[in-house]
XYZ file of C-alpha atoms in Angstrom:
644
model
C 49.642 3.029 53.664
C 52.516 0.962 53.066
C 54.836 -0.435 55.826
C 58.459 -1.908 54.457
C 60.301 -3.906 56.788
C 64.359 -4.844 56.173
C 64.408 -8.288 57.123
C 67.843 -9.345 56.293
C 70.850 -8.355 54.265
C 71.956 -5.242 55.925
C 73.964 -4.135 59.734
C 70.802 -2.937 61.263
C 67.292 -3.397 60.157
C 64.924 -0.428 59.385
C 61.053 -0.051 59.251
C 59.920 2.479 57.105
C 55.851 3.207 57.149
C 54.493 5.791 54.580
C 51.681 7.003 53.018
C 53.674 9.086 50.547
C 52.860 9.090 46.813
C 56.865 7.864 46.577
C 59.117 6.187 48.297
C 62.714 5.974 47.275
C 65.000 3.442 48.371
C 68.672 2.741 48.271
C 72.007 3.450 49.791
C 72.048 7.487 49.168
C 71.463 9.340 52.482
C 68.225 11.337 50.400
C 66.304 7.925 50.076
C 63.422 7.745 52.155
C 64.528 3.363 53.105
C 68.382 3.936 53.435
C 69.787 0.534 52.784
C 73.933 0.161 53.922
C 75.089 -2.005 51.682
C 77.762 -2.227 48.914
C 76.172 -4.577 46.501
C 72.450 -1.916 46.755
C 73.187 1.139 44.199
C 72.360 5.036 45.580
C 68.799 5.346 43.913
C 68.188 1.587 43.901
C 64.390 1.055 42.964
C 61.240 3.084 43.791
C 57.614 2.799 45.139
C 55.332 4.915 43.786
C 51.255 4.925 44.506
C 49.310 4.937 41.384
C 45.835 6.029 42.710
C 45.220 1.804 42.589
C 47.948 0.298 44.002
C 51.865 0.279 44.990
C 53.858 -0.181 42.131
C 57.589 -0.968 42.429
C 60.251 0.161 39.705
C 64.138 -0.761 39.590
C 65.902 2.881 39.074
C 68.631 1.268 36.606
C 70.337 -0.304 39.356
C 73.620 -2.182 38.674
C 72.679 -5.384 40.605
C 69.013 -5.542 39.952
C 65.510 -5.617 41.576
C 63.209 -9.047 42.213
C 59.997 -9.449 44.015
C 59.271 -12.694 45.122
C 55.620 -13.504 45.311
C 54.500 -17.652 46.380
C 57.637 -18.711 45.920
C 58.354 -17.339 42.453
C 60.461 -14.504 41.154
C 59.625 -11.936 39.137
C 62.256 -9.703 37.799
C 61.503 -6.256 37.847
C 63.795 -5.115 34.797
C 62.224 -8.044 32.893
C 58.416 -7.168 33.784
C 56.244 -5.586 31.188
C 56.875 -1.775 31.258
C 59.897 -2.478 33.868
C 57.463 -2.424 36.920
C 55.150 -4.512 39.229
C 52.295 -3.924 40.861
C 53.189 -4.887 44.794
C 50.859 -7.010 47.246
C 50.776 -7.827 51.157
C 53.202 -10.723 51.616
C 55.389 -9.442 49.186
C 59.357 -9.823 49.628
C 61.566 -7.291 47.602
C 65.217 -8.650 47.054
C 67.736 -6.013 45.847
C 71.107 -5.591 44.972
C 72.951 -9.441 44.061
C 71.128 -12.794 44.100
C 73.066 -14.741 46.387
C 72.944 -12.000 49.165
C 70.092 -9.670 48.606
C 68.634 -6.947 50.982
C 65.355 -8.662 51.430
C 62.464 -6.211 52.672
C 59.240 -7.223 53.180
C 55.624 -5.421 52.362
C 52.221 -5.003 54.423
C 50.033 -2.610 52.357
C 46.931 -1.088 54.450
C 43.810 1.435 53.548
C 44.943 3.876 56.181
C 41.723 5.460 54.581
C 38.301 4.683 54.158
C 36.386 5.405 50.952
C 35.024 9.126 51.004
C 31.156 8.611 51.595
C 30.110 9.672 47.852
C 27.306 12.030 47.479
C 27.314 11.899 44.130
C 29.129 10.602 40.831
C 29.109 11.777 37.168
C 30.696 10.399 33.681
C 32.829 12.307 32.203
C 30.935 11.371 28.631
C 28.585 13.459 26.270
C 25.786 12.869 29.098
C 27.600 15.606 31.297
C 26.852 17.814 28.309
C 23.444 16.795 27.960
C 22.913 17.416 31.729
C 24.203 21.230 31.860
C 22.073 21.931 28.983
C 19.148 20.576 30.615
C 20.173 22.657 33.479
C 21.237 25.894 32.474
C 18.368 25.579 29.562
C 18.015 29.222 27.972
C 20.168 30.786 30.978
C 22.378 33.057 28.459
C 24.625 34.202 31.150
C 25.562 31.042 32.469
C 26.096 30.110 28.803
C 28.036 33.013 27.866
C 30.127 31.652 30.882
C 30.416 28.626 29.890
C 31.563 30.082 26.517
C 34.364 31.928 27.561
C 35.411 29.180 29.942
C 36.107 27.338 27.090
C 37.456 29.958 25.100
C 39.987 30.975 27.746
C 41.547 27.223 28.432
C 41.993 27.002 24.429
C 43.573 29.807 24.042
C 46.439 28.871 26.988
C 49.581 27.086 25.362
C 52.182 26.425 28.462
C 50.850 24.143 31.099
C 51.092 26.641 33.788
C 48.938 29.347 31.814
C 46.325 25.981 31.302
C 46.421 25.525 34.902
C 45.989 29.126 35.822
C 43.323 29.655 32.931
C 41.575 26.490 34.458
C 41.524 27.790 38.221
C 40.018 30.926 37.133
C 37.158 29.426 34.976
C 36.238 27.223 38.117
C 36.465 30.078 40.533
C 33.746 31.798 37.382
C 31.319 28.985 37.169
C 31.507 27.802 40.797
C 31.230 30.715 43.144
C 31.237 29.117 46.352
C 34.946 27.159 45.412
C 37.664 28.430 47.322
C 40.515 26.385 46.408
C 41.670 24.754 43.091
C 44.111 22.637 42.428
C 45.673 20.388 39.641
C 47.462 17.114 40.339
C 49.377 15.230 36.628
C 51.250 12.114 36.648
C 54.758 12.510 35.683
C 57.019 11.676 32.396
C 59.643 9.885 31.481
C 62.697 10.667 30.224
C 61.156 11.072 26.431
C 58.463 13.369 27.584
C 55.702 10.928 27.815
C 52.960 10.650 30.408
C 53.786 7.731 32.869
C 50.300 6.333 33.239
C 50.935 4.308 36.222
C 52.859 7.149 38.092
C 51.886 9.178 41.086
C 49.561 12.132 40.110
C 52.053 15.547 41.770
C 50.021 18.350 42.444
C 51.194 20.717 39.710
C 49.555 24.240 41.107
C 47.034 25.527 43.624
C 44.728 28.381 43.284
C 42.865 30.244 46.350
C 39.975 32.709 45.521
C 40.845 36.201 45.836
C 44.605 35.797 45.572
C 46.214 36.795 42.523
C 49.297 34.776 43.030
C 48.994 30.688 42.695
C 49.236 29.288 45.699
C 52.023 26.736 46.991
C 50.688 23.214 45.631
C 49.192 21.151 48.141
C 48.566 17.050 47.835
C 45.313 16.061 46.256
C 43.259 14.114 48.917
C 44.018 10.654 48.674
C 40.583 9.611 49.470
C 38.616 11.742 46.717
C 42.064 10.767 44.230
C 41.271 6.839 44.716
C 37.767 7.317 44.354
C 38.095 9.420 40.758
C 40.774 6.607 39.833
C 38.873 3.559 40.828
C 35.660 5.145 39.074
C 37.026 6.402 36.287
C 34.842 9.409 37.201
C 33.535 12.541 38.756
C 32.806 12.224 42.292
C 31.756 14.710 44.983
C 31.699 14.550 48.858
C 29.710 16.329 50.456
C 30.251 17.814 54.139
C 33.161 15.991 54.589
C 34.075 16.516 57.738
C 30.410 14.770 59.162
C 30.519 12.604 56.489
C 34.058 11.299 55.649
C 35.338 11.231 59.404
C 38.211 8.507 58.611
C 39.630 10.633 55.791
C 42.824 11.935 57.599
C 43.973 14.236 54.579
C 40.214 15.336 53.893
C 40.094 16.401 58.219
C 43.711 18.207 57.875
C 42.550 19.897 54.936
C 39.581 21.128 56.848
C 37.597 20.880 53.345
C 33.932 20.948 54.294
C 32.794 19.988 50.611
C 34.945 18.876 47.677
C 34.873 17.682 44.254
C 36.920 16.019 42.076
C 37.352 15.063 38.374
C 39.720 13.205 36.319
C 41.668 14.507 33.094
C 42.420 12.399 30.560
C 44.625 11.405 27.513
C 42.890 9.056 25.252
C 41.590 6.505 27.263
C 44.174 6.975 30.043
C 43.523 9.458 33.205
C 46.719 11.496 33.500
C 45.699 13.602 36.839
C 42.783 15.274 38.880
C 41.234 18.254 39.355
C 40.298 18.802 42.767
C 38.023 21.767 43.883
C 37.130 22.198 47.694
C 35.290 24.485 49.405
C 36.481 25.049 53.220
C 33.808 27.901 54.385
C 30.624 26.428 54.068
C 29.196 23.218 54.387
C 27.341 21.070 51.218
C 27.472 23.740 48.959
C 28.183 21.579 46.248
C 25.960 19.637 44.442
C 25.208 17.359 41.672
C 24.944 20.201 38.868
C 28.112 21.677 40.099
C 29.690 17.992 39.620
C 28.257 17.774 35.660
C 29.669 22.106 35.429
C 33.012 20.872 36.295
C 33.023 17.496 34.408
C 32.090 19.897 31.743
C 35.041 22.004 32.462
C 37.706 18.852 32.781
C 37.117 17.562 29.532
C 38.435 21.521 28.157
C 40.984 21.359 30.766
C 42.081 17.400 29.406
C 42.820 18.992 25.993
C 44.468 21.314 26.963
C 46.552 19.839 29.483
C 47.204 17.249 26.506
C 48.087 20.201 24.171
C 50.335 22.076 25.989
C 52.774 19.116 26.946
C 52.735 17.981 23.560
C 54.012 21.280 22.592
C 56.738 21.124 25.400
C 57.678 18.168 24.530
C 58.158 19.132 20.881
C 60.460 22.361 21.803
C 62.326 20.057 24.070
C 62.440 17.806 21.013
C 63.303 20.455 18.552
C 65.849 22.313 21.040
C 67.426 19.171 21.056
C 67.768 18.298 17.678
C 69.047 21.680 17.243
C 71.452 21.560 19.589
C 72.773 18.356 18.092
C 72.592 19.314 14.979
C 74.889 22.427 15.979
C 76.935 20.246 18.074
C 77.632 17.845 14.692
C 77.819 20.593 12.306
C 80.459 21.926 14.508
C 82.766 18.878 14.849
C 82.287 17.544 11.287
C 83.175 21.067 9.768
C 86.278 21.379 12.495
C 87.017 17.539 11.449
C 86.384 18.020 7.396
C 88.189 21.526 7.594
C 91.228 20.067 9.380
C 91.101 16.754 8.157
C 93.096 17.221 5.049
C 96.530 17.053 5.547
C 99.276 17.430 2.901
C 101.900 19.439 2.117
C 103.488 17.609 -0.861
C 103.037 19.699 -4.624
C 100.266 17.314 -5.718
C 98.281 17.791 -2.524
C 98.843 21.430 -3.314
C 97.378 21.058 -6.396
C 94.371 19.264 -4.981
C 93.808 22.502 -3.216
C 94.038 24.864 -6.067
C 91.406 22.529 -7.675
C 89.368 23.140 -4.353
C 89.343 27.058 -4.541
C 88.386 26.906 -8.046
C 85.616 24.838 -7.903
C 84.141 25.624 -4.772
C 81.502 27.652 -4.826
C 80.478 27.183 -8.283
C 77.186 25.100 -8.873
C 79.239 22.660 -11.207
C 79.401 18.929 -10.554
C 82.542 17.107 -9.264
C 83.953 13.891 -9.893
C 86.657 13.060 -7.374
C 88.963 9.963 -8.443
C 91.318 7.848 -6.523
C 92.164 4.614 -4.811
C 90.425 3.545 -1.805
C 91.653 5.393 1.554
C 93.068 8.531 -0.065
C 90.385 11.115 1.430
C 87.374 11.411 -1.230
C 84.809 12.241 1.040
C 87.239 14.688 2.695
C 87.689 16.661 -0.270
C 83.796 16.628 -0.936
C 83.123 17.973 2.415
C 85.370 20.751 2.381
C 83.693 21.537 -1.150
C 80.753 21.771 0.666
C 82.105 23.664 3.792
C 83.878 25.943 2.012
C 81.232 27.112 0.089
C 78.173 29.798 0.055
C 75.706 26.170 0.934
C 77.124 25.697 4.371
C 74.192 26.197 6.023
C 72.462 23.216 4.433
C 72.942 19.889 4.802
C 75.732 17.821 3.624
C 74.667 14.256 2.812
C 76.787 11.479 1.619
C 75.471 7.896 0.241
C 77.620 5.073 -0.752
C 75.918 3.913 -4.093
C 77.778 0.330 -3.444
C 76.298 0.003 -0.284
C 72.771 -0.780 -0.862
C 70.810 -3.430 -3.449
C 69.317 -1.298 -6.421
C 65.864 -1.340 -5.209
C 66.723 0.353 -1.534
C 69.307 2.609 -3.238
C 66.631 3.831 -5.516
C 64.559 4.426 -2.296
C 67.351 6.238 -0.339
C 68.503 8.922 -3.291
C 64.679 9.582 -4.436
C 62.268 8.593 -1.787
C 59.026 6.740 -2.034
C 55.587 6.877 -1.189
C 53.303 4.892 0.875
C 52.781 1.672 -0.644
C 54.935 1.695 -3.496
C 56.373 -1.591 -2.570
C 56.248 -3.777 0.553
C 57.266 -2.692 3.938
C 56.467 0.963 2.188
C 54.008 2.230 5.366
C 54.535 5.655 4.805
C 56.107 8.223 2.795
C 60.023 9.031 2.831
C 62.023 11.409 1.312
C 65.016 10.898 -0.696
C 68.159 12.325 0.176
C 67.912 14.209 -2.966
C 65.000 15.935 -1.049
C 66.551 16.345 1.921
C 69.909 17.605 0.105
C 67.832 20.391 -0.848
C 69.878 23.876 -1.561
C 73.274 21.892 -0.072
C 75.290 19.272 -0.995
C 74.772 15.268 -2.047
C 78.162 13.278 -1.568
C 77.688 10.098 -4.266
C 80.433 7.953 -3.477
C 81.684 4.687 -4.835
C 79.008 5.925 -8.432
C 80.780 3.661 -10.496
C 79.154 1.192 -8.674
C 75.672 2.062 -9.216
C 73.412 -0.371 -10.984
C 72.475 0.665 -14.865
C 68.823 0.924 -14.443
C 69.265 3.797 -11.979
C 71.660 5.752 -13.848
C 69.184 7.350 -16.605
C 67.645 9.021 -13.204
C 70.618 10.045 -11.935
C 71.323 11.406 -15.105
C 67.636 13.389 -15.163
C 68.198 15.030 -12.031
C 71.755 16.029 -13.580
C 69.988 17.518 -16.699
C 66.685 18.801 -15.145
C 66.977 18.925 -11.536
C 63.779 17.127 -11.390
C 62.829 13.781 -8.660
C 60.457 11.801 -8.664
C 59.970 9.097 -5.709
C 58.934 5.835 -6.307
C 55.169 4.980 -6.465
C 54.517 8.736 -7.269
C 53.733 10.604 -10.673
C 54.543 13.844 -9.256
C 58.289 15.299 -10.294
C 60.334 17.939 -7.493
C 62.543 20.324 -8.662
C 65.812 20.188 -6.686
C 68.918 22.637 -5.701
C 71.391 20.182 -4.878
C 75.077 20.192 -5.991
C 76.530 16.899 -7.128
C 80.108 15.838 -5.629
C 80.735 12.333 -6.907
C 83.682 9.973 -5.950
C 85.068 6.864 -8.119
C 88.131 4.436 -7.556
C 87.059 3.040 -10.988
C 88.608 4.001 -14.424
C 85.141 5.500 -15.296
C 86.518 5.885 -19.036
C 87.078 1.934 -18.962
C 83.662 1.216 -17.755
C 82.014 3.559 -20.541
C 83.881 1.273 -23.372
C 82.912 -2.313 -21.714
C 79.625 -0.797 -21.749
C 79.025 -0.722 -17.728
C 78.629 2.908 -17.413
C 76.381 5.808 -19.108
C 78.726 7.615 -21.412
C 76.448 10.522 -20.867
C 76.140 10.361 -17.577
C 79.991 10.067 -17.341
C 80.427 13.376 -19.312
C 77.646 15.016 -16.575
C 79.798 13.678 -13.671
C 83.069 14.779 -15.125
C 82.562 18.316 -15.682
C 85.842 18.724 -13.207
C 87.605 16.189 -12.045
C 90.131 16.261 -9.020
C 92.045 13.475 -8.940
C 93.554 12.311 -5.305
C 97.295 11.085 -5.876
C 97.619 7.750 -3.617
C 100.438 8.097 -0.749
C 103.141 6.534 -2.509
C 102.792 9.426 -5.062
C 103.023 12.101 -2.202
C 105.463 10.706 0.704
C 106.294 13.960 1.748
C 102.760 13.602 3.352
C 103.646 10.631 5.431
C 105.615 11.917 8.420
C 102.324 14.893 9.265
C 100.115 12.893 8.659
C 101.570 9.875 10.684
C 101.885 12.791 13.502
C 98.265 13.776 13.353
C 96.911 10.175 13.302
C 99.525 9.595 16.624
C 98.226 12.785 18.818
C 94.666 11.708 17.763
C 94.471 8.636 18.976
C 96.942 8.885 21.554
C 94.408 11.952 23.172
C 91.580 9.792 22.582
C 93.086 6.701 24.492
C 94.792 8.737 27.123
C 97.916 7.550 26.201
C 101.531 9.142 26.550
C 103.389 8.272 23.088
C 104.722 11.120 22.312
C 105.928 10.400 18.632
C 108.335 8.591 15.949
C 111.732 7.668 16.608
C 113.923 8.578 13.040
C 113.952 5.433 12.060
C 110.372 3.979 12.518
C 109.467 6.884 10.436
C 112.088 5.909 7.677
C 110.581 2.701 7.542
C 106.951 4.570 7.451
C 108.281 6.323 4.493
C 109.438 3.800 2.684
C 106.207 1.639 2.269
C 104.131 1.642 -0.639
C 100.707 1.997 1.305
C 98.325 0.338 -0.520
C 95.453 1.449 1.788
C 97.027 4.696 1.816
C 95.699 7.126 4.494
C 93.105 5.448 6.063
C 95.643 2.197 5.990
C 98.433 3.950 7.859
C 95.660 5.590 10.788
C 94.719 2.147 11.156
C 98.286 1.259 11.710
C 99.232 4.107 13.970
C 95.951 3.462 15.897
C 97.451 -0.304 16.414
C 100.210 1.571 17.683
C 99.154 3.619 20.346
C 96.919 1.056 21.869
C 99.751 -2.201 22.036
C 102.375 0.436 23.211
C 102.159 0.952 27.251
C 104.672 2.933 28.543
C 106.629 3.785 25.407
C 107.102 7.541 24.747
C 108.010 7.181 20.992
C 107.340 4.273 18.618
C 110.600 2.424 17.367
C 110.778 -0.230 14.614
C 110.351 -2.805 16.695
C 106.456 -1.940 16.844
C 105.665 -1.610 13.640
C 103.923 -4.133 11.623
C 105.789 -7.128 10.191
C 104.750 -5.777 6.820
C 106.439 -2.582 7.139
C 109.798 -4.106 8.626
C 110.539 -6.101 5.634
C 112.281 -2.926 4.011
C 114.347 -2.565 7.242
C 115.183 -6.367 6.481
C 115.783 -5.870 3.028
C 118.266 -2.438 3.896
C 120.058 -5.000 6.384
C 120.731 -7.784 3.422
C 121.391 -5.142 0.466
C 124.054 -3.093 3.135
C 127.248 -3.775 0.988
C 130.680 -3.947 2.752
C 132.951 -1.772 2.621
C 135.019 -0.883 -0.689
C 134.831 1.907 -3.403
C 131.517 3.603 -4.285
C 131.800 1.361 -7.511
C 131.734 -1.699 -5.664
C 129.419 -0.651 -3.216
C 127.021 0.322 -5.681
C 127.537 -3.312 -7.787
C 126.930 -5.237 -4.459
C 123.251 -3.763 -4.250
C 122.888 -4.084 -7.753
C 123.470 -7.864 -7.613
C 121.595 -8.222 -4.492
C 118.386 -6.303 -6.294
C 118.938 -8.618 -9.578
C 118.924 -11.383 -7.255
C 115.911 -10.505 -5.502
C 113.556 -9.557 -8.473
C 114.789 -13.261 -9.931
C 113.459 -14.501 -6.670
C 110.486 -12.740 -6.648
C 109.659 -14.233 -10.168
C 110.205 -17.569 -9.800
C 113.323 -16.870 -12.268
C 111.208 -15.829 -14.661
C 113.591 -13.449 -16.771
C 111.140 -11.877 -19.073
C 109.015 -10.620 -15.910
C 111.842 -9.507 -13.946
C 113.016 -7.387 -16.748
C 109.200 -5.484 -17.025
C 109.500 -5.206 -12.926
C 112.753 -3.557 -13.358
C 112.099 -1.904 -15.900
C 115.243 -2.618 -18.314
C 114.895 -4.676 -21.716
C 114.707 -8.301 -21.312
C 118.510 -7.902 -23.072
C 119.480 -5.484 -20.575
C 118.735 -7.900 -17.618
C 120.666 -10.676 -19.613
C 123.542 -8.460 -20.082
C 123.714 -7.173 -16.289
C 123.202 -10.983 -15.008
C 126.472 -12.094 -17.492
C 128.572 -9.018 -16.172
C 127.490 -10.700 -12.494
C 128.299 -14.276 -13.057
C 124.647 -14.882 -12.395
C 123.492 -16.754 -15.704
């Protein structure tokens, strides 16, 4: 029994005195100790009773859970598995530190110990025991036997549980009620050792249907726990007078055994009988004993499998869920409706679903892995994975790891086996970007799977044959790097068996305006913000740059955009970057006054000479190359000018 009492830190205090196998407290109205105040979240902490003691838990509550113990605080969040085990004299403090809810705790045995007839291991000597007494008793054997056979064959915990209840109501035939009580698991699926045991299913003889569950007897449940054994109580209602759940039960005779997990007990089964008194006795106790250690396994068993279809289900469903988005992304992702990016797309609907490698080239931020994607989204490997790897990312030794996997011990910090993503690339596609950068002692592999479709993880002298279609990506000049010597020249012919070249921005302005338009209702939906687009002439000046990042450098400026604009509905020069301004500044100074279209157009000429001069610290020979006129054709313009 455990009695809570609010001593401070709330309008009106509250007793609360349970012997409940949980107690939940906090400011919702379903708590069992409703605490009313602001700082104390709904489903604040909990008290559960382990079988040993009362163990306190914080529920994730915003403001945190303390227990102070002889002056000291312990911080429940901080304590070793995020619980502590609670004594008299304790003093919980929830919610803030300066002004907790303080309750204190008075923990009672509102039960004496069941008197114990007798008690049994649950080890290899409850074996030896049944064999000494069943001896050459085939039929109790063959019982046995199919007891056995019957719990092994059960998969789901409820057939287990059911399977178990019948085999007991077999070998015990004075039992009238079974019934199965498991700690509870966490979010992951795993058995929370110190939780309450919940009665899982109940079983009455001659009833086809399982019966509503009803609690384990607390008495018999503290015994098995404290024991770490079989126990039985005999008579009960003579003998074990002060057990209040044993005397509502009306159980005249019950047993009870624990089921384990390793070395942990994970619940009780509890048999009773409630007709006749003492029928059980010690060779019933080493029967069932017998029986648990079936029922353990399987109990074991069957939530492992659940919690590997809840495992799988959920890595299915996520993998569904990110298949989804990244072919609705990929797929939609590549905007363009300039004649090069149409010829990027002819490219694509040649290439695509033949088995021949790809070499995508072009400057940083123009889409590579965009265009690989949709080479492998478009084609007949869909269904299989996509997998990219950035060969500058890594230091040769882990990138040789990563693309061909390793086995245990091959190097240190090598604990177990891995596969490559070659492996796991398997029938789909493997996205090598950045491959210029990839060190020369891993490019003769590279080059073998190329040639052989063979792998061969590190540490191991066993090759793999592979189905996986090479997309690779470069910003290098690939045909430079061959001639300084930096690059395979026959991997470089494997690599480049077609080549799609991405034109940078600059080449394709056409492409500016939708793409600056997708990049804006992107963001702007993502941020919950109302811009609504470009004014004419931010998007003239958005034209006009060069774009050195290209794509990926103008969503990063249109990003910028949509979160330092408030209230604006379209973005006007004023917001752009500084960097993309200076043409607007540079329009303003070239604007010629008025006059004919031949003076007009000498004014910006001079202004342009001017500039490029500037630019070049007057460097004529340079200014000429920038221009792009003979060094005498800048000499001749700057005499017609005045400007020498």
């Amino acid at each position: 029994m455990i009695r809570l009492v609010v001593a401070r830190g709330v309008g009106e205090p509250a007793t609360l005195q349970s012997s409940a196998d949980l107690v939940r407290i906090g400011r919702a109205d379903d708590c069992d100790l409703v605490l009313d105040a602001a700082h104390v979240s709904g489903r604040h902490a909990e008290i559960a009773f382990t079988g040993e003691a009362f163990v306190l838990r914080d529920e994730g509550s915003t403001n945190g859970t303390r227990v102070r113990r002889d002056g000291a605080s312990i911080d429940v969040t901080a304590a070793q598995g995020r619980e502590v085990t609670l004594v008299t004299g304790d003093r919980i403090e929830l919610g803030e530190r300066t002004h907790p809810v303080v309750v204190d705790v008075t923990i009672t045995d509102d039960e004496q110990s069941a008197t114990i007839v007798a008690v049994r291991d649950v080890s290899s000597a409850a074996i030896e025991r049944v064999e000494a007494a069943v001896g050459s008793d085939r039929e109790t054997l063959a019982r046995l036997y199919d007891a056995q056979k019957d719990i092994a064959a059960a998969l789901e915990l409820d057939e287990v549980i059911e399977a178990v209840g019948r085999q007991v109501f077999a070998l015990l035939p004075r039992a009238t009620h079974t019934t199965i009580a498991l700690r509870q698991s966490d979010a992951q699926g795993d058995v929370r050792i110190t939780g309450p045991c919940v009665p899982m299913r109940s079983m009455v003889r001659g009833e086809r249907a399982p019966a509503e569950a009803v609690p384990i007897t607390r008495s018999i449940f503290q015994q098995v726990v404290a024991r770490r054994a079989a126990v039985l109580a005999a008579d009960a209602r003579e003998e074990v007078t002060q057990s209040a759940s044993l005397v509502a039960a009306q159980i005249r005779s019950t047993l009870g055994v624990p089921l384990w997990e390793g070395d942990a007990i994970v619940g009780v089964l509890q048999v009773d009988n409630r007709s006749t008194a003492g029928v059980f006795g010690p060779a019933d106790l080493d029967v069932l004993a017998l029986l648990a250690q079936s029922a353990s396994q399987a109990v074991a068993r069957a939530r492992l499998l659940h919690r590997l279809r809840v495992a799988e289900a959920r890595v299915r469903d996520e993998n569904a869920y990110l298949k989804e988005r990244e072919e609705h992304r990929r797929f939609d992702g590549i905007i363009g409706e300039s004649a090069a990016m149409r010829a990027v797309f002819e490219q694509i609907e040649k290439v695509v679903d033949t088995h021949v490698t790809v070499l995508i080239e072009g400057e940083t931020g123009t889409g590579k892995e965009l265009v690989a994607s949709a080479l492998h989204y478009q084609s007949r490997r869909r269904d299989r994975l996509f997998v990219a790897q950035n060969c500058a990312a890594l230091p040769e030794n882990l990138l040789e790891s990563e693309l061909f996997g390793h086995k245990r011990g091959a190097f240190t910090g090598a604990t177990a086996d891995k596969k490559g993503l070659f492996e796991l690339a398997d029938g789909g596609t493997l996205f090598l970007d950045e491959v210029g950068e990839m060190p020369p002692a891993l490019q003769p592999k590279l080059l073998r799977v190329l040639q052989e479709g063979e792998v061969r993880p590190l540490g191991s002298a066993v090759t793999r044959q592979v189905d996986v279609r090479i997309v690779a990506a470069t910003n290098r000049d690939l045909e430079a790097e061959v001639r300084d010597g930096r690059f395979r020249e026959d991997l470089y012919y494997r690599l480049r068996v077609f080549p799609i070249r991405l034109p940078p921005l600059r080449e394709r302005r056409a492409d500016i305006e939708p793409l600056a338009v997708a990049f804006l209702a992107r963001h702007a939906a993502a941020l919950g913000r109302p811009v609504q687009g470009f004014s004419q002439a931010a998007m003239e000046l958005l034209e006009s740059y060069d774009w050195r990042g290209n794509a990926r450098e103008l969503d990063n400026e249109v990003q910028r955009l949509v979160i330092e604009l408030s209230d604006e509905a379209f973005v006007e020069p004023r917001h752009l970057s500084p960097r993309l301004r200076q043409a607007e500044r540079m329009v303003g100074d070239a604007r010629p006054t008025k006059g004919s279209l031949k003076e007009m157009v000498e004014q910006v000429e001079k202004w342009l000479l001017s500039e490029a001069l500037r630019e070049h610290d007057g460097n004529k020979t340079a200014t000429a190359k920038a221009l792009g006129i003979t060094r005498e054709g800048l000499h001749k313009k700057l005499r017609g000018y005045g400007m020498t």
